[in-house]
Amino acid sequence: MNVTLIASTEFRSGVFEDETGFVSEVAATGADALAEAAGRQCYEAWERRNPATAHNRGYLANIINHQHFSVLEHSSATFLIQGVSRTLLAELTRHRHLSFSVQSQRYVDETCRQPVTPPALRGTPYETYLANFSVIAEDWYVAVRNDLARKGVPRKKAREAARAFLLNSQPVSMVVTGNLRAWREVLSKRLHEAADAEIQELANEILTRLKDIAPGSFQDFEGLIGNDVIRRAA
Ligand SMILES: Cc1cc2nc3c(=O)[nH]c(=O)nc-3n(C[C@H](O)[C@H](O)[C@H](O)COP(=O)(O)OP(=O)(O)OC[C@H]3O[C@@H](n4cnc5c(N)ncnc54)[C@H](O)[C@@H]3O)c2cc1C
């Protein structure tokens, strides 16, 4: 799978600096700074009297501890996700606070795609069997699509019917946006050993990138360690 952060919120801190004296200690454009500014604005708490919350990380730890999660809704992160399975797509779309633009199987040709091998099958003979099976599935897809097209069925309608022969492991690309609270929800359920192994991997990739842009907002999450041991920081 390929997971690329393609957009994230920019914080224009100027008005806070002018009117309140708030100066962020983290990158002025960052999501963590925006969350802190939004939170401090609630109580006009600009003076940082409490040493435990005087710094951005401590401030956001307190926000997380008190589940004052609405301040994390102001920033969003958008990912281009490529080469994940349709199975994963069905699971990810259950998260109702994410926004999706998914590659269409009705408009896009589905030939010449490698199946997405589930982690448990990688490096086993089943990986080859799955690849062979997907070739057979694709052959049926092409045969049915072409037959319908020959009979005058419009291309989109032919593809939408022929895709019935494709496997759950068919790869898909999508652009997905969520605010930081929504991503925390996703990670809390999918970066977990009870979750499907492929979506655990996706969650781990997403967490890595979210920690780059908002380490304070995700400080209580830790990723996959080793092969499949998962830990969420206290
Ligand atoms: C290990 C695992 C196994 C699963 N197995 C199955 C399965 O067998 N069958 C199946 O159908 N699904 C299954 N799911 C999907 C699961 O039921 C949820 O649909 C999915 O995890 C999304 O979580 P969510 O609904 O809590 O949160 P999201 O949609 O991400 O929403 C986040 C939070 O917002 C709040 N919220 C959102 N919408 C509402 C609402 N309408 N009313 C009130 N509060 C709301 C809730 O607090 C919710 O937790 C599984 C998920 C996991 C992680």
PDB file of C-alpha atoms and ligand atoms in Angstrom:
ATOM      1  CA  MET A   1       0.000   0.000   0.000  1.00  0.00           C
ATOM      2  CA  ASN A   2       1.002   3.602  -0.522  1.00  0.00           C
ATOM      3  CA  VAL A   3      -0.204   6.244   1.892  1.00  0.00           C
ATOM      4  CA  THR A   4       0.609   9.861   1.104  1.00  0.00           C
ATOM      5  CA  LEU A   5      -0.370  12.912   3.099  1.00  0.00           C
ATOM      6  CA  ILE A   6      -1.545  15.300   0.380  1.00  0.00           C
ATOM      7  CA  ALA A   7      -3.122  18.102   2.424  1.00  0.00           C
ATOM      8  CA  SER A   8      -3.391  19.344   5.980  1.00  0.00           C
ATOM      9  CA  THR A   9      -4.684  22.446   7.725  1.00  0.00           C
ATOM     10  CA  GLU A  10      -2.567  25.557   7.877  1.00  0.00           C
ATOM     11  CA  PHE A  11      -2.890  27.759  10.994  1.00  0.00           C
ATOM     12  CA  ARG A  12      -2.596  31.517  10.468  1.00  0.00           C
ATOM     13  CA  SER A  13      -1.640  32.534  13.960  1.00  0.00           C
ATOM     14  CA  GLY A  14      -1.340  36.274  13.281  1.00  0.00           C
ATOM     15  CA  VAL A  15      -4.611  37.490  14.761  1.00  0.00           C
ATOM     16  CA  PHE A  16      -3.977  35.550  17.983  1.00  0.00           C
ATOM     17  CA  GLU A  17      -0.507  37.026  18.239  1.00  0.00           C
ATOM     18  CA  ASP A  18      -1.842  40.558  17.681  1.00  0.00           C
ATOM     19  CA  GLU A  19      -4.870  40.411  19.952  1.00  0.00           C
ATOM     20  CA  THR A  20      -3.895  38.012  22.734  1.00  0.00           C
ATOM     21  CA  GLY A  21      -0.129  37.760  22.713  1.00  0.00           C
ATOM     22  CA  PHE A  22      -0.445  34.012  22.089  1.00  0.00           C
ATOM     23  CA  VAL A  23       2.736  32.790  20.460  1.00  0.00           C
ATOM     24  CA  SER A  24       2.910  29.117  19.701  1.00  0.00           C
ATOM     25  CA  GLU A  25       6.057  27.270  20.642  1.00  0.00           C
ATOM     26  CA  VAL A  26       5.376  24.713  17.889  1.00  0.00           C
ATOM     27  CA  ALA A  27       5.445  25.508  14.198  1.00  0.00           C
ATOM     28  CA  ALA A  28       3.089  28.450  13.854  1.00  0.00           C
ATOM     29  CA  THR A  29       1.356  26.819  10.929  1.00  0.00           C
ATOM     30  CA  GLY A  30       0.764  23.487  12.674  1.00  0.00           C
ATOM     31  CA  ALA A  31      -2.344  21.593  13.716  1.00  0.00           C
ATOM     32  CA  ASP A  32      -1.147  21.299  17.312  1.00  0.00           C
ATOM     33  CA  ALA A  33      -0.739  25.066  17.547  1.00  0.00           C
ATOM     34  CA  LEU A  34      -4.233  25.596  16.173  1.00  0.00           C
ATOM     35  CA  ALA A  35      -5.713  23.173  18.713  1.00  0.00           C
ATOM     36  CA  GLU A  36      -3.940  24.947  21.566  1.00  0.00           C
ATOM     37  CA  ALA A  37      -5.007  28.396  20.360  1.00  0.00           C
ATOM     38  CA  ALA A  38      -8.616  27.231  19.993  1.00  0.00           C
ATOM     39  CA  GLY A  39      -8.559  25.691  23.460  1.00  0.00           C
ATOM     40  CA  ARG A  40      -6.952  28.702  25.150  1.00  0.00           C
ATOM     41  CA  GLN A  41      -9.463  30.967  23.448  1.00  0.00           C
ATOM     42  CA  CYS A  42     -12.283  29.151  25.310  1.00  0.00           C
ATOM     43  CA  TYR A  43     -11.042  30.384  28.715  1.00  0.00           C
ATOM     44  CA  GLU A  44      -8.897  33.317  27.610  1.00  0.00           C
ATOM     45  CA  ALA A  45      -6.066  31.298  29.130  1.00  0.00           C
ATOM     46  CA  TRP A  46      -3.206  33.030  27.400  1.00  0.00           C
ATOM     47  CA  GLU A  47      -0.843  33.424  30.312  1.00  0.00           C
ATOM     48  CA  ARG A  48       0.362  29.820  30.791  1.00  0.00           C
ATOM     49  CA  ARG A  49       0.461  29.951  34.576  1.00  0.00           C
ATOM     50  CA  ASN A  50       0.310  26.187  35.084  1.00  0.00           C
ATOM     51  CA  PRO A  51       3.712  24.611  34.291  1.00  0.00           C
ATOM     52  CA  ALA A  52       2.057  21.276  33.404  1.00  0.00           C
ATOM     53  CA  THR A  53       0.107  22.865  30.566  1.00  0.00           C
ATOM     54  CA  ALA A  54       2.466  25.710  29.704  1.00  0.00           C
ATOM     55  CA  HIS A  55       3.881  23.852  26.725  1.00  0.00           C
ATOM     56  CA  ASN A  56       1.960  22.621  23.708  1.00  0.00           C
ATOM     57  CA  ARG A  57       2.479  18.915  24.391  1.00  0.00           C
ATOM     58  CA  GLY A  58       1.378  19.234  28.019  1.00  0.00           C
ATOM     59  CA  TYR A  59      -1.542  21.438  27.020  1.00  0.00           C
ATOM     60  CA  LEU A  60      -2.784  18.875  24.498  1.00  0.00           C
ATOM     61  CA  ALA A  61      -2.177  16.005  26.939  1.00  0.00           C
ATOM     62  CA  ASN A  62      -4.576  17.773  29.283  1.00  0.00           C
ATOM     63  CA  ILE A  63      -7.072  18.295  26.447  1.00  0.00           C
ATOM     64  CA  ILE A  64      -6.917  14.581  25.601  1.00  0.00           C
ATOM     65  CA  ASN A  65      -7.137  13.590  29.260  1.00  0.00           C
ATOM     66  CA  HIS A  66     -10.293  15.657  29.692  1.00  0.00           C
ATOM     67  CA  GLN A  67     -11.685  14.425  26.358  1.00  0.00           C
ATOM     68  CA  HIS A  68     -12.079  18.028  25.228  1.00  0.00           C
ATOM     69  CA  PHE A  69     -11.768  16.605  21.736  1.00  0.00           C
ATOM     70  CA  SER A  70     -13.706  19.306  19.892  1.00  0.00           C
ATOM     71  CA  VAL A  71     -10.558  21.464  19.694  1.00  0.00           C
ATOM     72  CA  LEU A  72      -9.029  18.706  17.558  1.00  0.00           C
ATOM     73  CA  GLU A  73     -11.789  19.076  14.976  1.00  0.00           C
ATOM     74  CA  HIS A  74     -10.404  22.321  13.555  1.00  0.00           C
ATOM     75  CA  SER A  75      -7.540  20.695  11.671  1.00  0.00           C
ATOM     76  CA  SER A  76      -7.865  18.035   9.025  1.00  0.00           C
ATOM     77  CA  ALA A  77      -5.543  15.715   7.145  1.00  0.00           C
ATOM     78  CA  THR A  78      -6.098  14.312   3.663  1.00  0.00           C
ATOM     79  CA  PHE A  79      -4.444  11.129   2.405  1.00  0.00           C
ATOM     80  CA  LEU A  80      -4.055   9.560  -1.003  1.00  0.00           C
ATOM     81  CA  ILE A  81      -4.325   5.840  -0.279  1.00  0.00           C
ATOM     82  CA  GLN A  82      -3.319   3.452  -3.060  1.00  0.00           C
ATOM     83  CA  GLY A  83      -3.046  -0.299  -3.405  1.00  0.00           C
ATOM     84  CA  VAL A  84      -5.377  -1.360  -0.623  1.00  0.00           C
ATOM     85  CA  SER A  85      -8.063  -3.992  -1.036  1.00  0.00           C
ATOM     86  CA  ARG A  86     -11.761  -3.479  -1.611  1.00  0.00           C
ATOM     87  CA  THR A  87     -12.188  -5.348   1.698  1.00  0.00           C
ATOM     88  CA  LEU A  88     -10.315  -2.575   3.447  1.00  0.00           C
ATOM     89  CA  LEU A  89     -12.415   0.042   1.658  1.00  0.00           C
ATOM     90  CA  ALA A  90     -15.614  -1.505   3.030  1.00  0.00           C
ATOM     91  CA  GLU A  91     -14.201  -1.300   6.557  1.00  0.00           C
ATOM     92  CA  LEU A  92     -12.762   2.204   6.334  1.00  0.00           C
ATOM     93  CA  THR A  93     -15.992   3.675   4.968  1.00  0.00           C
ATOM     94  CA  ARG A  94     -17.775   2.612   8.161  1.00  0.00           C
ATOM     95  CA  HIS A  95     -16.126   5.586   9.847  1.00  0.00           C
ATOM     96  CA  ARG A  96     -18.786   8.202   9.350  1.00  0.00           C
ATOM     97  CA  HIS A  97     -16.687  11.281  10.024  1.00  0.00           C
ATOM     98  CA  LEU A  98     -14.282  10.597   7.158  1.00  0.00           C
ATOM     99  CA  SER A  99     -14.842  11.969   3.640  1.00  0.00           C
ATOM    100  CA  PHE A 100     -14.098   9.817   0.602  1.00  0.00           C
ATOM    101  CA  SER A 101     -13.403  10.070  -3.119  1.00  0.00           C
ATOM    102  CA  VAL A 102     -12.977   6.484  -4.312  1.00  0.00           C
ATOM    103  CA  GLN A 103     -11.812   5.234  -7.686  1.00  0.00           C
ATOM    104  CA  SER A 104     -14.887   4.016  -9.572  1.00  0.00           C
ATOM    105  CA  GLN A 105     -15.075   0.462 -10.850  1.00  0.00           C
ATOM    106  CA  ARG A 106     -17.806   1.600 -13.230  1.00  0.00           C
ATOM    107  CA  TYR A 107     -15.618   4.184 -14.984  1.00  0.00           C
ATOM    108  CA  VAL A 108     -12.119   2.776 -14.546  1.00  0.00           C
ATOM    109  CA  ASP A 109     -10.832  -0.326 -16.281  1.00  0.00           C
ATOM    110  CA  GLU A 110      -9.948  -3.021 -13.740  1.00  0.00           C
ATOM    111  CA  THR A 111      -7.475  -5.091 -15.757  1.00  0.00           C
ATOM    112  CA  CYS A 112      -3.736  -5.546 -15.086  1.00  0.00           C
ATOM    113  CA  ARG A 113      -4.036  -5.102 -11.310  1.00  0.00           C
ATOM    114  CA  GLN A 114      -2.114  -7.105  -8.739  1.00  0.00           C
ATOM    115  CA  PRO A 115      -4.322  -8.463  -5.938  1.00  0.00           C
ATOM    116  CA  VAL A 116      -3.638  -7.152  -2.435  1.00  0.00           C
ATOM    117  CA  THR A 117      -2.323 -10.110  -0.462  1.00  0.00           C
ATOM    118  CA  PRO A 118      -3.552 -10.219   3.152  1.00  0.00           C
ATOM    119  CA  PRO A 119      -0.611 -10.076   5.594  1.00  0.00           C
ATOM    120  CA  ALA A 120      -1.179 -13.647   6.818  1.00  0.00           C
ATOM    121  CA  LEU A 121      -0.782 -15.010   3.263  1.00  0.00           C
ATOM    122  CA  ARG A 122       2.348 -13.084   2.309  1.00  0.00           C
ATOM    123  CA  GLY A 123       5.316 -15.289   1.568  1.00  0.00           C
ATOM    124  CA  THR A 124       3.177 -18.444   1.616  1.00  0.00           C
ATOM    125  CA  PRO A 125       2.047 -20.545  -1.367  1.00  0.00           C
ATOM    126  CA  TYR A 126      -1.362 -18.919  -0.998  1.00  0.00           C
ATOM    127  CA  GLU A 127       0.108 -15.685  -2.293  1.00  0.00           C
ATOM    128  CA  THR A 128       0.772 -17.374  -5.656  1.00  0.00           C
ATOM    129  CA  TYR A 129      -2.599 -19.131  -5.632  1.00  0.00           C
ATOM    130  CA  LEU A 130      -4.309 -15.799  -5.019  1.00  0.00           C
ATOM    131  CA  ALA A 131      -2.382 -14.169  -7.888  1.00  0.00           C
ATOM    132  CA  ASN A 132      -3.403 -17.037 -10.203  1.00  0.00           C
ATOM    133  CA  PHE A 133      -6.992 -16.883  -9.003  1.00  0.00           C
ATOM    134  CA  SER A 134      -7.145 -13.152  -9.671  1.00  0.00           C
ATOM    135  CA  VAL A 135      -5.948 -13.747 -13.250  1.00  0.00           C
ATOM    136  CA  ILE A 136      -8.875 -16.131 -13.734  1.00  0.00           C
ATOM    137  CA  ALA A 137     -11.241 -13.590 -12.193  1.00  0.00           C
ATOM    138  CA  GLU A 138      -9.869 -10.893 -14.486  1.00  0.00           C
ATOM    139  CA  ASP A 139     -10.292 -13.168 -17.516  1.00  0.00           C
ATOM    140  CA  TRP A 140     -13.969 -13.554 -16.629  1.00  0.00           C
ATOM    141  CA  TYR A 141     -14.258  -9.795 -16.024  1.00  0.00           C
ATOM    142  CA  VAL A 142     -12.834  -9.073 -19.480  1.00  0.00           C
ATOM    143  CA  ALA A 143     -14.928 -11.767 -21.200  1.00  0.00           C
ATOM    144  CA  VAL A 144     -18.195 -10.601 -19.652  1.00  0.00           C
ATOM    145  CA  ARG A 145     -17.427  -6.908 -20.193  1.00  0.00           C
ATOM    146  CA  ASN A 146     -16.554  -7.493 -23.865  1.00  0.00           C
ATOM    147  CA  ASP A 147     -19.561  -9.733 -24.451  1.00  0.00           C
ATOM    148  CA  LEU A 148     -21.936  -7.126 -23.013  1.00  0.00           C
ATOM    149  CA  ALA A 149     -20.234  -4.378 -25.035  1.00  0.00           C
ATOM    150  CA  ARG A 150     -20.659  -6.450 -28.214  1.00  0.00           C
ATOM    151  CA  LYS A 151     -24.367  -6.678 -27.408  1.00  0.00           C
ATOM    152  CA  GLY A 152     -24.587  -2.882 -27.236  1.00  0.00           C
ATOM    153  CA  VAL A 153     -24.505  -2.430 -23.453  1.00  0.00           C
ATOM    154  CA  PRO A 154     -22.890   0.976 -22.678  1.00  0.00           C
ATOM    155  CA  ARG A 155     -19.297   0.755 -21.409  1.00  0.00           C
ATOM    156  CA  LYS A 156     -20.126   1.927 -17.868  1.00  0.00           C
ATOM    157  CA  LYS A 157     -22.976  -0.584 -17.583  1.00  0.00           C
ATOM    158  CA  ALA A 158     -20.801  -3.386 -18.960  1.00  0.00           C
ATOM    159  CA  ARG A 159     -18.062  -2.650 -16.396  1.00  0.00           C
ATOM    160  CA  GLU A 160     -20.467  -2.360 -13.483  1.00  0.00           C
ATOM    161  CA  ALA A 161     -21.884  -5.809 -14.275  1.00  0.00           C
ATOM    162  CA  ALA A 162     -18.552  -7.469 -15.060  1.00  0.00           C
ATOM    163  CA  ARG A 163     -16.997  -6.350 -11.762  1.00  0.00           C
ATOM    164  CA  ALA A 164     -19.097  -9.010 -10.055  1.00  0.00           C
ATOM    165  CA  PHE A 165     -16.313 -11.404 -11.086  1.00  0.00           C
ATOM    166  CA  LEU A 166     -13.575  -9.462  -9.309  1.00  0.00           C
ATOM    167  CA  LEU A 167     -12.196 -10.459  -5.906  1.00  0.00           C
ATOM    168  CA  ASN A 168     -12.218  -8.727  -2.544  1.00  0.00           C
ATOM    169  CA  SER A 169      -8.451  -8.419  -2.984  1.00  0.00           C
ATOM    170  CA  GLN A 170      -8.862  -6.140  -6.016  1.00  0.00           C
ATOM    171  CA  PRO A 171      -6.797  -2.988  -5.325  1.00  0.00           C
ATOM    172  CA  VAL A 172      -8.393   0.436  -5.045  1.00  0.00           C
ATOM    173  CA  SER A 173      -7.218   4.044  -4.719  1.00  0.00           C
ATOM    174  CA  MET A 174      -8.943   6.788  -2.795  1.00  0.00           C
ATOM    175  CA  VAL A 175      -8.559  10.236  -1.306  1.00  0.00           C
ATOM    176  CA  VAL A 176      -9.701  10.371   2.326  1.00  0.00           C
ATOM    177  CA  THR A 177     -10.075  13.400   4.573  1.00  0.00           C
ATOM    178  CA  GLY A 178     -10.754  13.527   8.282  1.00  0.00           C
ATOM    179  CA  ASN A 179     -10.359  16.017  11.056  1.00  0.00           C
ATOM    180  CA  LEU A 180      -7.924  15.025  13.794  1.00  0.00           C
ATOM    181  CA  ARG A 181     -10.689  13.869  16.124  1.00  0.00           C
ATOM    182  CA  ALA A 182     -12.097  11.633  13.398  1.00  0.00           C
ATOM    183  CA  TRP A 183      -8.648  10.143  12.738  1.00  0.00           C
ATOM    184  CA  ARG A 184      -8.260   9.473  16.466  1.00  0.00           C
ATOM    185  CA  GLU A 185     -11.549   7.538  16.350  1.00  0.00           C
ATOM    186  CA  VAL A 186     -10.328   5.486  13.405  1.00  0.00           C
ATOM    187  CA  LEU A 187      -6.985   4.733  15.030  1.00  0.00           C
ATOM    188  CA  SER A 188      -8.546   3.756  18.335  1.00  0.00           C
ATOM    189  CA  LYS A 189     -10.469   0.981  16.558  1.00  0.00           C
ATOM    190  CA  ARG A 190      -8.180   0.012  13.682  1.00  0.00           C
ATOM    191  CA  LEU A 191      -4.762   0.287  15.319  1.00  0.00           C
ATOM    192  CA  HIS A 192      -5.819  -2.569  17.497  1.00  0.00           C
ATOM    193  CA  GLU A 193      -5.093  -6.261  17.446  1.00  0.00           C
ATOM    194  CA  ALA A 194      -8.799  -7.104  17.079  1.00  0.00           C
ATOM    195  CA  ALA A 195      -8.915  -5.260  13.730  1.00  0.00           C
ATOM    196  CA  ASP A 196      -8.283  -6.769  10.295  1.00  0.00           C
ATOM    197  CA  ALA A 197      -4.532  -7.101   9.665  1.00  0.00           C
ATOM    198  CA  GLU A 198      -4.467  -5.009   6.478  1.00  0.00           C
ATOM    199  CA  ILE A 199      -6.354  -2.106   8.060  1.00  0.00           C
ATOM    200  CA  GLN A 200      -3.991  -2.295  11.051  1.00  0.00           C
ATOM    201  CA  GLU A 201      -1.158  -1.658   8.599  1.00  0.00           C
ATOM    202  CA  LEU A 202      -3.019   1.263   7.055  1.00  0.00           C
ATOM    203  CA  ALA A 203      -3.736   2.714  10.493  1.00  0.00           C
ATOM    204  CA  ASN A 204      -0.054   2.456  11.339  1.00  0.00           C
ATOM    205  CA  GLU A 205       0.927   4.299   8.142  1.00  0.00           C
ATOM    206  CA  ILE A 206      -1.625   7.011   8.838  1.00  0.00           C
ATOM    207  CA  LEU A 207      -0.497   7.413  12.449  1.00  0.00           C
ATOM    208  CA  THR A 208       3.117   7.853  11.337  1.00  0.00           C
ATOM    209  CA  ARG A 209       2.128  10.720   9.056  1.00  0.00           C
ATOM    210  CA  LEU A 210      -0.243  12.280  11.582  1.00  0.00           C
ATOM    211  CA  LYS A 211       2.505  12.268  14.186  1.00  0.00           C
ATOM    212  CA  ASP A 212       4.630  14.258  11.732  1.00  0.00           C
ATOM    213  CA  ILE A 213       2.070  17.066  11.436  1.00  0.00           C
ATOM    214  CA  ALA A 214       0.472  16.865  14.893  1.00  0.00           C
ATOM    215  CA  PRO A 215       2.612  14.962  17.419  1.00  0.00           C
ATOM    216  CA  GLY A 216       0.814  16.511  20.397  1.00  0.00           C
ATOM    217  CA  SER A 217      -2.644  15.537  19.153  1.00  0.00           C
ATOM    218  CA  PHE A 218      -1.567  11.891  18.757  1.00  0.00           C
ATOM    219  CA  GLN A 219       0.848  11.624  21.688  1.00  0.00           C
ATOM    220  CA  ASP A 220      -1.202   8.866  23.353  1.00  0.00           C
ATOM    221  CA  PHE A 221      -1.006   6.594  20.286  1.00  0.00           C
ATOM    222  CA  GLU A 222       1.858   4.296  19.437  1.00  0.00           C
ATOM    223  CA  GLY A 223       2.086   2.277  16.282  1.00  0.00           C
ATOM    224  CA  LEU A 224       2.763  -1.297  15.332  1.00  0.00           C
ATOM    225  CA  ILE A 225       5.828  -2.634  17.039  1.00  0.00           C
ATOM    226  CA  GLY A 226       7.544  -5.584  15.383  1.00  0.00           C
ATOM    227  CA  ASN A 227       5.233  -7.638  13.230  1.00  0.00           C
ATOM    228  CA  ASP A 228       1.890  -7.356  14.872  1.00  0.00           C
ATOM    229  CA  VAL A 229       2.252  -6.317  18.495  1.00  0.00           C
ATOM    230  CA  ILE A 230       0.259  -3.194  19.146  1.00  0.00           C
ATOM    231  CA  ARG A 231       0.496  -0.801  22.023  1.00  0.00           C
ATOM    232  CA  ARG A 232      -1.454   2.299  22.839  1.00  0.00           C
ATOM    233  CA  ALA A 233       0.459   4.567  25.138  1.00  0.00           C
ATOM    234  CA  ALA A 234      -1.106   5.242  28.535  1.00  0.00           C
TER     235      ALA A 234
HETATM  236  C1  LIG B   1     -12.557  -5.361  15.297  1.00  0.00           C
HETATM  237  C2  LIG B   1     -13.764  -4.871  14.569  1.00  0.00           C
HETATM  238  C3  LIG B   1     -14.718  -5.763  14.133  1.00  0.00           C
HETATM  239  C4  LIG B   1     -15.863  -5.314  13.463  1.00  0.00           C
HETATM  240  N1  LIG B   1     -16.782  -6.216  13.032  1.00  0.00           N
HETATM  241  C5  LIG B   1     -17.910  -5.787  12.413  1.00  0.00           C
HETATM  242  C6  LIG B   1     -18.919  -6.694  11.956  1.00  0.00           C
HETATM  243  O1  LIG B   1     -18.776  -7.913  12.096  1.00  0.00           O
HETATM  244  N2  LIG B   1     -20.009  -6.205  11.353  1.00  0.00           N
HETATM  245  C7  LIG B   1     -20.201  -4.859  11.172  1.00  0.00           C
HETATM  246  O2  LIG B   1     -21.232  -4.455  10.630  1.00  0.00           O
HETATM  247  N3  LIG B   1     -19.266  -3.972  11.565  1.00  0.00           N
HETATM  248  C8  LIG B   1     -18.127  -4.387  12.176  1.00  0.00           C
HETATM  249  N4  LIG B   1     -17.190  -3.478  12.576  1.00  0.00           N
HETATM  250  C9  LIG B   1     -17.393  -2.045  12.293  1.00  0.00           C
HETATM  251  C10 LIG B   1     -17.920  -1.313  13.564  1.00  0.00           C
HETATM  252  O3  LIG B   1     -19.178  -1.819  13.956  1.00  0.00           O
HETATM  253  C11 LIG B   1     -18.038   0.195  13.281  1.00  0.00           C
HETATM  254  O4  LIG B   1     -18.964   0.403  12.234  1.00  0.00           O
HETATM  255  C12 LIG B   1     -16.738   0.835  12.884  1.00  0.00           C
HETATM  256  O5  LIG B   1     -15.694   0.425  13.744  1.00  0.00           O
HETATM  257  C13 LIG B   1     -16.859   2.355  12.949  1.00  0.00           C
HETATM  258  O6  LIG B   1     -16.869   2.732  14.305  1.00  0.00           O
HETATM  259  P1  LIG B   1     -17.977   3.650  14.955  1.00  0.00           P
HETATM  260  O7  LIG B   1     -19.305   3.376  14.395  1.00  0.00           O
HETATM  261  O8  LIG B   1     -17.825   3.563  16.460  1.00  0.00           O
HETATM  262  O9  LIG B   1     -17.416   5.064  14.670  1.00  0.00           O
HETATM  263  P2  LIG B   1     -17.408   6.214  13.574  1.00  0.00           P
HETATM  264  O10 LIG B   1     -18.399   6.079  12.490  1.00  0.00           O
HETATM  265  O11 LIG B   1     -15.966   6.379  13.219  1.00  0.00           O
HETATM  266  O12 LIG B   1     -17.872   7.409  14.485  1.00  0.00           O
HETATM  267  C14 LIG B   1     -17.081   7.837  15.583  1.00  0.00           C
HETATM  268  C15 LIG B   1     -17.936   7.988  16.820  1.00  0.00           C
HETATM  269  O13 LIG B   1     -18.935   8.975  16.574  1.00  0.00           O
HETATM  270  C16 LIG B   1     -20.119   8.621  17.275  1.00  0.00           C
HETATM  271  N5  LIG B   1     -21.188   8.391  16.296  1.00  0.00           N
HETATM  272  C17 LIG B   1     -21.064   8.283  14.948  1.00  0.00           C
HETATM  273  N6  LIG B   1     -22.256   8.106  14.379  1.00  0.00           N
HETATM  274  C18 LIG B   1     -23.155   8.085  15.380  1.00  0.00           C
HETATM  275  C19 LIG B   1     -24.556   7.921  15.425  1.00  0.00           C
HETATM  276  N7  LIG B   1     -25.294   7.727  14.329  1.00  0.00           N
HETATM  277  N8  LIG B   1     -25.151   7.948  16.623  1.00  0.00           N
HETATM  278  C20 LIG B   1     -24.454   8.140  17.752  1.00  0.00           C
HETATM  279  N9  LIG B   1     -23.105   8.292  17.800  1.00  0.00           N
HETATM  280  C21 LIG B   1     -22.475   8.272  16.619  1.00  0.00           C
HETATM  281  C22 LIG B   1     -19.805   7.366  18.068  1.00  0.00           C
HETATM  282  O14 LIG B   1     -19.336   7.736  19.342  1.00  0.00           O
HETATM  283  C23 LIG B   1     -18.693   6.750  17.269  1.00  0.00           C
HETATM  284  O15 LIG B   1     -17.881   5.851  18.009  1.00  0.00           O
HETATM  285  C24 LIG B   1     -16.044  -3.912  13.239  1.00  0.00           C
HETATM  286  C25 LIG B   1     -15.062  -3.023  13.679  1.00  0.00           C
HETATM  287  C26 LIG B   1     -13.952  -3.471  14.332  1.00  0.00           C
HETATM  288  C27 LIG B   1     -12.913  -2.465  14.770  1.00  0.00           C
END
